[in-house]
mmCIF file of C-alpha atoms and ligand atoms in Angstrom:
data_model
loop_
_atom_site.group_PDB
_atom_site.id
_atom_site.type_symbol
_atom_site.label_atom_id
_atom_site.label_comp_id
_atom_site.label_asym_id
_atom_site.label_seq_id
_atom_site.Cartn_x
_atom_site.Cartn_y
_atom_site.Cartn_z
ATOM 1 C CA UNK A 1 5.177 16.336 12.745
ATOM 2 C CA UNK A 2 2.076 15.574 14.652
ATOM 3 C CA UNK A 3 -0.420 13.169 12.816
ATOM 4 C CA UNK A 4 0.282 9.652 12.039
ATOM 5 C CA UNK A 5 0.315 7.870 8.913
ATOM 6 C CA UNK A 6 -1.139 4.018 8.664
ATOM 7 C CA UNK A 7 -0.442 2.554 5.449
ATOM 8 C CA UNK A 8 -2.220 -0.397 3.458
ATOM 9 C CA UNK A 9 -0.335 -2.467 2.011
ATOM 10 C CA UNK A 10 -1.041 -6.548 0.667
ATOM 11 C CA UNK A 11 -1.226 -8.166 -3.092
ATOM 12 C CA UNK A 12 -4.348 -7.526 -5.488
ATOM 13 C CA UNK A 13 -8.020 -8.090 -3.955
ATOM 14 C CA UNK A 14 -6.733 -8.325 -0.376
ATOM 15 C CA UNK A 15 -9.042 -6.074 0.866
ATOM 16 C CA UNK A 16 -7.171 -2.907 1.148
ATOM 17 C CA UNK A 17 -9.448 -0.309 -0.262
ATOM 18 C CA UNK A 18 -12.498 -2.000 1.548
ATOM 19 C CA UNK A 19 -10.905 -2.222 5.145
ATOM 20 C CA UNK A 20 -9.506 1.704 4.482
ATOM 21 C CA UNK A 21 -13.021 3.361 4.175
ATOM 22 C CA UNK A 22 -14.244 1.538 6.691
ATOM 23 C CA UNK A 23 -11.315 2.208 9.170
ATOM 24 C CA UNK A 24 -11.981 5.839 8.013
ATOM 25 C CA UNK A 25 -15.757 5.938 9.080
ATOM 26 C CA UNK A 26 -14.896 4.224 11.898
ATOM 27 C CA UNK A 27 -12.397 6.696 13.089
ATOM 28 C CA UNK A 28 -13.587 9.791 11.938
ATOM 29 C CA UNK A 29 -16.738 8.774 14.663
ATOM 30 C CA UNK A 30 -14.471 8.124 17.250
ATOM 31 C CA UNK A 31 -13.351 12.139 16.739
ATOM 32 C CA UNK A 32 -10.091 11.526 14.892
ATOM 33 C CA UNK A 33 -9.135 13.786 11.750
ATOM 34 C CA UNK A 34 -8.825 11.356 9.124
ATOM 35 C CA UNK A 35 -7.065 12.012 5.707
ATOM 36 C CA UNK A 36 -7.618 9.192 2.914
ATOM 37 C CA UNK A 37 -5.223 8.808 0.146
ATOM 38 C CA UNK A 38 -3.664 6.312 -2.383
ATOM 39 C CA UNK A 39 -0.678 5.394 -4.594
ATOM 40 C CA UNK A 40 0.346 5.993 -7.061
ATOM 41 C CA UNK A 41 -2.563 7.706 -8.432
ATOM 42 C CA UNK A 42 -3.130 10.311 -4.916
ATOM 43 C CA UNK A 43 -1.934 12.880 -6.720
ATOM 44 C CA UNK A 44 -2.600 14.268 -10.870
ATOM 45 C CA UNK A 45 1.260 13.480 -11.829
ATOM 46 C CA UNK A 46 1.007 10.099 -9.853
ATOM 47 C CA UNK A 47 -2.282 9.369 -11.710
ATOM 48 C CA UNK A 48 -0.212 10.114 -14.762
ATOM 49 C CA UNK A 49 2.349 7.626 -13.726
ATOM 50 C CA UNK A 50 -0.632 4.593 -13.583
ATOM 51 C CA UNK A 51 -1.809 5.849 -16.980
ATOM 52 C CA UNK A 52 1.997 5.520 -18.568
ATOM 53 C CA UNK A 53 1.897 2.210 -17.280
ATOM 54 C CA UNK A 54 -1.456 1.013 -18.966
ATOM 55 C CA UNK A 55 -0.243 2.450 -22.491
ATOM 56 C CA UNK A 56 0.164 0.282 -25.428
ATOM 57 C CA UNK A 57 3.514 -0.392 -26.376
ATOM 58 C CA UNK A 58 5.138 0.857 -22.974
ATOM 59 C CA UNK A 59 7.173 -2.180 -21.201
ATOM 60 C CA UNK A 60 9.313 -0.111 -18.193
ATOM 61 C CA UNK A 61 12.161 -1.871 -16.986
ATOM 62 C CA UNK A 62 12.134 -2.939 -13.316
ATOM 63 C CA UNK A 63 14.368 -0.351 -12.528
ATOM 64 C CA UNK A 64 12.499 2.209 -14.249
ATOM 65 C CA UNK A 65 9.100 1.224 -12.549
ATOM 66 C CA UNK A 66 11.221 1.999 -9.445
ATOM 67 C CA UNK A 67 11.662 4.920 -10.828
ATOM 68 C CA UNK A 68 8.486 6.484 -11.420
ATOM 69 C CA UNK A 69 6.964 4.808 -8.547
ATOM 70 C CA UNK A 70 9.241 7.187 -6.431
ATOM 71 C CA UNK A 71 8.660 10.089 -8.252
ATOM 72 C CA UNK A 72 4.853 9.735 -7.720
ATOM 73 C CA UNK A 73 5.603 9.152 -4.230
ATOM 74 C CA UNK A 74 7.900 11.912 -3.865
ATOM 75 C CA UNK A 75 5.025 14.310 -5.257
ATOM 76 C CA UNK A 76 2.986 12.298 -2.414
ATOM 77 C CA UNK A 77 4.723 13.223 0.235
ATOM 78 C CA UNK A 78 5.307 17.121 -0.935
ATOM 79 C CA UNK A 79 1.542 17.581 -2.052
ATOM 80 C CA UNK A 80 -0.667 15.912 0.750
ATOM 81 C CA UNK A 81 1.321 13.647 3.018
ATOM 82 C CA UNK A 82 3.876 15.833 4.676
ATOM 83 C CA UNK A 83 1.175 18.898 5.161
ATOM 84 C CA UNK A 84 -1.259 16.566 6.660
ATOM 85 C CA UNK A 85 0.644 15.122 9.024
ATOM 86 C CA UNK A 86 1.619 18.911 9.919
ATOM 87 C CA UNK A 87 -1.509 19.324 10.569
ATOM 88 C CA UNK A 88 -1.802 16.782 12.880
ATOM 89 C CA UNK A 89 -4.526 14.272 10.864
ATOM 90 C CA UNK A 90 -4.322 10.699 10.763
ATOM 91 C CA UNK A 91 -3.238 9.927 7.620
ATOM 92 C CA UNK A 92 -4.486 6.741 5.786
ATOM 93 C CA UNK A 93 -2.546 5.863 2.430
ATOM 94 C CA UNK A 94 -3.940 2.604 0.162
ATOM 95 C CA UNK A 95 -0.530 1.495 -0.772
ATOM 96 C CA UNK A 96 3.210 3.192 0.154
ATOM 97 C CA UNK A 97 6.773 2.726 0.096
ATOM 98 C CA UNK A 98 6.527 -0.729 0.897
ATOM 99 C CA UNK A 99 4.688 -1.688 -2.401
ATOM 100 C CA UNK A 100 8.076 -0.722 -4.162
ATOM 101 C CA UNK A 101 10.036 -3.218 -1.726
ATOM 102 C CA UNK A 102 7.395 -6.412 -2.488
ATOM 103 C CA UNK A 103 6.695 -5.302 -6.123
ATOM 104 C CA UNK A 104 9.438 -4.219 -7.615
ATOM 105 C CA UNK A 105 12.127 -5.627 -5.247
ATOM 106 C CA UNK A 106 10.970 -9.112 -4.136
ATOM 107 C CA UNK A 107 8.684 -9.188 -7.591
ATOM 108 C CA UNK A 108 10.800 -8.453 -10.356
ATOM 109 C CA UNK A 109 14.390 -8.870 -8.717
ATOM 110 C CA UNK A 110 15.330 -5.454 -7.591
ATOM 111 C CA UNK A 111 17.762 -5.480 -4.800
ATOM 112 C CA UNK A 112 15.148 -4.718 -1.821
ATOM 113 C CA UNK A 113 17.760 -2.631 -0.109
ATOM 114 C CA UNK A 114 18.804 -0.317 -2.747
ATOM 115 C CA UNK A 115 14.389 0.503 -2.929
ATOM 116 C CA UNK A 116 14.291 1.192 1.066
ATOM 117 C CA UNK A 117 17.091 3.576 0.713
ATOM 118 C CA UNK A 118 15.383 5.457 -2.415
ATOM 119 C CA UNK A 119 11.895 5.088 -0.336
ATOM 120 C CA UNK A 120 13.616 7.072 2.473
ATOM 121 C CA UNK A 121 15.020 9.981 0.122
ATOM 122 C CA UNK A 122 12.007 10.020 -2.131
ATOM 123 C CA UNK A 123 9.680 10.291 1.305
ATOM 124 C CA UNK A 124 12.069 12.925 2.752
ATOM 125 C CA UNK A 125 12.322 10.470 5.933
ATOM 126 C CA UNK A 126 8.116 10.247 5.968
ATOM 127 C CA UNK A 127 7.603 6.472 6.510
ATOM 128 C CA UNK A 128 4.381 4.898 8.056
ATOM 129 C CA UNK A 129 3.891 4.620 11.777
ATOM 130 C CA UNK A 130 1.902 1.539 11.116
ATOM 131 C CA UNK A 131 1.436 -0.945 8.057
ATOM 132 C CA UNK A 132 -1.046 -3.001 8.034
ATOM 133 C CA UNK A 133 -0.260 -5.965 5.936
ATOM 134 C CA UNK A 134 -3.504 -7.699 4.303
ATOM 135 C CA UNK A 135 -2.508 -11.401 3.961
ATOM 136 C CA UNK A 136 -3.993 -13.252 1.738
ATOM 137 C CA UNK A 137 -3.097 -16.170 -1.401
ATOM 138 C CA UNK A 138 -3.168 -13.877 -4.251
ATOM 139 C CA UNK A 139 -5.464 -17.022 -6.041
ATOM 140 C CA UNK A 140 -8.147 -15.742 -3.631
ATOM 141 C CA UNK A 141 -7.342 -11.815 -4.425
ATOM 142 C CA UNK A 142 -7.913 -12.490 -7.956
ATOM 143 C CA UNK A 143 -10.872 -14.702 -7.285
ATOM 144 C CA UNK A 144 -12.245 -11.840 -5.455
ATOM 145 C CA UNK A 145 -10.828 -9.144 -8.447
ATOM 146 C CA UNK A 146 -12.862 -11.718 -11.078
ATOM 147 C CA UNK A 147 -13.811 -9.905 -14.103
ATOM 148 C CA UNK A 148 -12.595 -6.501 -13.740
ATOM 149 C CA UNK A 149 -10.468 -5.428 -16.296
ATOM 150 C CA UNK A 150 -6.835 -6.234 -14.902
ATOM 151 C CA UNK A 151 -4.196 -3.439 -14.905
ATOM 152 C CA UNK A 152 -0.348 -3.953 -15.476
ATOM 153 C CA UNK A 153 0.388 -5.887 -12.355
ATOM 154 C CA UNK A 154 -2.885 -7.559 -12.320
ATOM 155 C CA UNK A 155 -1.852 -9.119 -15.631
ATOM 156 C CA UNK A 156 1.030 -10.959 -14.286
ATOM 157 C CA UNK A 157 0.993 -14.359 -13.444
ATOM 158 C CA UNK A 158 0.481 -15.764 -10.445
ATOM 159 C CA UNK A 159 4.275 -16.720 -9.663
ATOM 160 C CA UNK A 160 5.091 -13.209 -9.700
ATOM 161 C CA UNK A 161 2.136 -12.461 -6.916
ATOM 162 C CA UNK A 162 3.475 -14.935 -4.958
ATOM 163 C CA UNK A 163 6.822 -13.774 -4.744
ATOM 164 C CA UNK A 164 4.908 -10.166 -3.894
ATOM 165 C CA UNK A 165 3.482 -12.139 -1.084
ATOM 166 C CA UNK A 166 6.589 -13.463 0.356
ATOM 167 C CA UNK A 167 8.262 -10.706 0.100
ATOM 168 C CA UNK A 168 5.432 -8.364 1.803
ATOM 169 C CA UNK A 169 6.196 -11.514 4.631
ATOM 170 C CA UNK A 170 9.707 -10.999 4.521
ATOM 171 C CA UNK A 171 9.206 -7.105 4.907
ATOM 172 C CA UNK A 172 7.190 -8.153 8.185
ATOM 173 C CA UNK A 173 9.686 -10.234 9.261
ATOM 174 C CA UNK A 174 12.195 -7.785 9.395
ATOM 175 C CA UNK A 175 9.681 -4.654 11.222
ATOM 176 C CA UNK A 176 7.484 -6.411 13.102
ATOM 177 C CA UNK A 177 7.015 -3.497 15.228
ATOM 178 C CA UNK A 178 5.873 -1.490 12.580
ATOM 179 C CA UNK A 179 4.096 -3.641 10.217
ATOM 180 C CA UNK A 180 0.802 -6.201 11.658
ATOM 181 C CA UNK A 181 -0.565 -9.003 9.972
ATOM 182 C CA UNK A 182 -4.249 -8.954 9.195
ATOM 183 C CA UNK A 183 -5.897 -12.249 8.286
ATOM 184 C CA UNK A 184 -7.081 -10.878 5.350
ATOM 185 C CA UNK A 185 -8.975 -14.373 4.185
ATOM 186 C CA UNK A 186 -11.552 -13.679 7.074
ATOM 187 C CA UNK A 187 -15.012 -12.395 6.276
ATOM 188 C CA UNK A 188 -14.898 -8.378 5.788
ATOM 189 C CA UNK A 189 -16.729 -8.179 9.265
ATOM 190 C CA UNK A 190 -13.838 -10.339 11.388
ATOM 191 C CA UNK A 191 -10.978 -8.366 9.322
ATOM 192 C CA UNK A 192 -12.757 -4.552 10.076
ATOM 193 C CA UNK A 193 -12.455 -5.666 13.554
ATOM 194 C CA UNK A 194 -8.883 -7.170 13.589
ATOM 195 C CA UNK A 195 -8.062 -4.186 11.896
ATOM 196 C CA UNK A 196 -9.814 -1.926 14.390
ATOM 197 C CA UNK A 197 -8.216 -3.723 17.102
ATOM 198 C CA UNK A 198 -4.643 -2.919 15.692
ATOM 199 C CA UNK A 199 -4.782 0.738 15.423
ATOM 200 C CA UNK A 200 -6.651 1.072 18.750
ATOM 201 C CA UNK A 201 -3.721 -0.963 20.493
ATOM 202 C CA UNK A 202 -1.511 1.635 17.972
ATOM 203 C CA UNK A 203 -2.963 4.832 18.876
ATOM 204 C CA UNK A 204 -3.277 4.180 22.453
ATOM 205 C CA UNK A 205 0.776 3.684 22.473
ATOM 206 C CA UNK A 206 1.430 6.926 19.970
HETATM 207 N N1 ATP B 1 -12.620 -10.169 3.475
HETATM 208 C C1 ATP B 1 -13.183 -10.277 2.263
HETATM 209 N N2 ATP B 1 -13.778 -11.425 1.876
HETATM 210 C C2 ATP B 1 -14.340 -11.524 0.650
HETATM 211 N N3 ATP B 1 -14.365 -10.541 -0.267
HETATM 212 C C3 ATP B 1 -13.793 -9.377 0.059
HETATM 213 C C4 ATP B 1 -13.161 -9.185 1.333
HETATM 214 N N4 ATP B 1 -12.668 -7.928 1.388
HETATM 215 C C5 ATP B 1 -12.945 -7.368 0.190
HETATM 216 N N5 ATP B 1 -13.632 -8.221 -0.607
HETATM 217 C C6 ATP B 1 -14.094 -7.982 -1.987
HETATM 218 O O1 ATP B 1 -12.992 -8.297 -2.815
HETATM 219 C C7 ATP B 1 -12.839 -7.332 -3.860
HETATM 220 C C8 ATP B 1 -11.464 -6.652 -3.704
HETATM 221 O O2 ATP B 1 -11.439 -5.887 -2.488
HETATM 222 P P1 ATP B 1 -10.633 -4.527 -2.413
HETATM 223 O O3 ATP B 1 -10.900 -3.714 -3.643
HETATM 224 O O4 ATP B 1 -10.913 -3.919 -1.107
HETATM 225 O O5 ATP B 1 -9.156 -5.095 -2.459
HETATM 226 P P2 ATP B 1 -7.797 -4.292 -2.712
HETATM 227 O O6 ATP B 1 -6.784 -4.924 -1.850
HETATM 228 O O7 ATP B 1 -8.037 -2.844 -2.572
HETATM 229 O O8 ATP B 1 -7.527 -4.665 -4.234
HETATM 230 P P3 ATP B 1 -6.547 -3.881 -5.297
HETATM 231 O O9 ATP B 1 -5.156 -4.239 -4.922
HETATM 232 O O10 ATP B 1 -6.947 -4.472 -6.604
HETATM 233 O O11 ATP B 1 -6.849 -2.413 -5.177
HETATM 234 C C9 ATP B 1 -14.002 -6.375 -3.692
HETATM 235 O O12 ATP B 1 -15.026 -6.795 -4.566
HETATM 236 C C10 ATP B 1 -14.421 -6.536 -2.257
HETATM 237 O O13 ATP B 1 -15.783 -6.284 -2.060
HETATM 238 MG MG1 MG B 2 -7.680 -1.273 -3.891
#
């Protein structure tokens, strides 16, 4: 496979979605091929996975969300991922297979190893050339969030966010090849450069 795929990852109101379509603009004008995408929801089955989520009445257990978070990003891989990267694009995806590891694994008590070797089956071997990890106190994401309505993981408190956080650390800790800290309580201006200034130094060495 010939593109690359940069992946987004960092608790609620981080400034993920901001920082990709920027990063997008920003290399698409620089002449790159640029491919934007999102999980769960990047494809119509893993939409339908949010949508279970946000139904009345429907409490998965941890293991479960595992679960259906790697069938949606099974369907992720087969449907856009994979044939993009054929293709030779740069590939951005808002969210990935480490989300599972921080959410579901440092979050709600799932053994993180047991979720990186279901990431690798459920990806076919597909993992990101580069994470960028948007650091932040998830007080300050949800300060940012503010009224929006909140969806399943938005409701929960604060303690579990923070565990999210640590473990998004501890996933940093352990790749720090792969995965670069972004400041992510700078302005949007100073983290669009920082940002910039990773996947330059990145795509210069791929
Ligand atoms: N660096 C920043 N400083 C202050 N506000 C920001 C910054 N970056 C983004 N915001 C604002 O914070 C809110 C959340 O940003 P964004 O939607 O990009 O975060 P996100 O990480 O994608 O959140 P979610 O996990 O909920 O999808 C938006 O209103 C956005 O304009
Ligand atoms: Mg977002």
């Amino acid at each position: 496979m010939s593109g690359v795929l940069i992946t987004f990852e960092g608790v609620e109101g981080s400034g993920k979605t901001t920082q990709m379509r920027r990063l997008g603009r920003w290399l698409r004008a620089e002449g790159h091929r640029v491919e934007c995408t999102r999980e769960p929801d990047g494809t119509r089955l893993g939409l339908a996975v949010r949508r279970l989520f946000e139904r009345p009445g429907v409490r998965p257990e941890p293991l479960v969300e595992v679960f259906l978070f790697m069938a949606a990003r099974h369907q992720h891989v087969a449907e856009k991922v994979r044939p993009w990267l054929a293709r030779g694009r740069v590939v951005l995806s808002d969210r990935y297979a480490d989300a599972t590891v921080a959410y579901q694994g440092y979050g709600r008590g799932i053994d993180p190893d047991l979720i990186r070797e279901l990431n690798v089956r459920a990806t076919g071997g597909v993992l990101p050339d580069l994470t960028l990890l948007f650091d932040v106190d998830p007080a300050e994401g949800f300060r940012r969030i503010g009224a929006r309505r909140r969806d399943h993981f938005e409701r929960e408190a604060l303690a579990f966010h923070r565990r999210v956080r640590r473990g998004y650390l501890e996933i940093l800790r352990a790749e720090p090849k792969r995965v670069r800290l972004v400041r992510a309580a700078e302005p949007p201006a100073v983290v669009a450069a920082e940002v910039r200034a990773l996947v330059e130094d990145f795509l210069r060495g791929a």
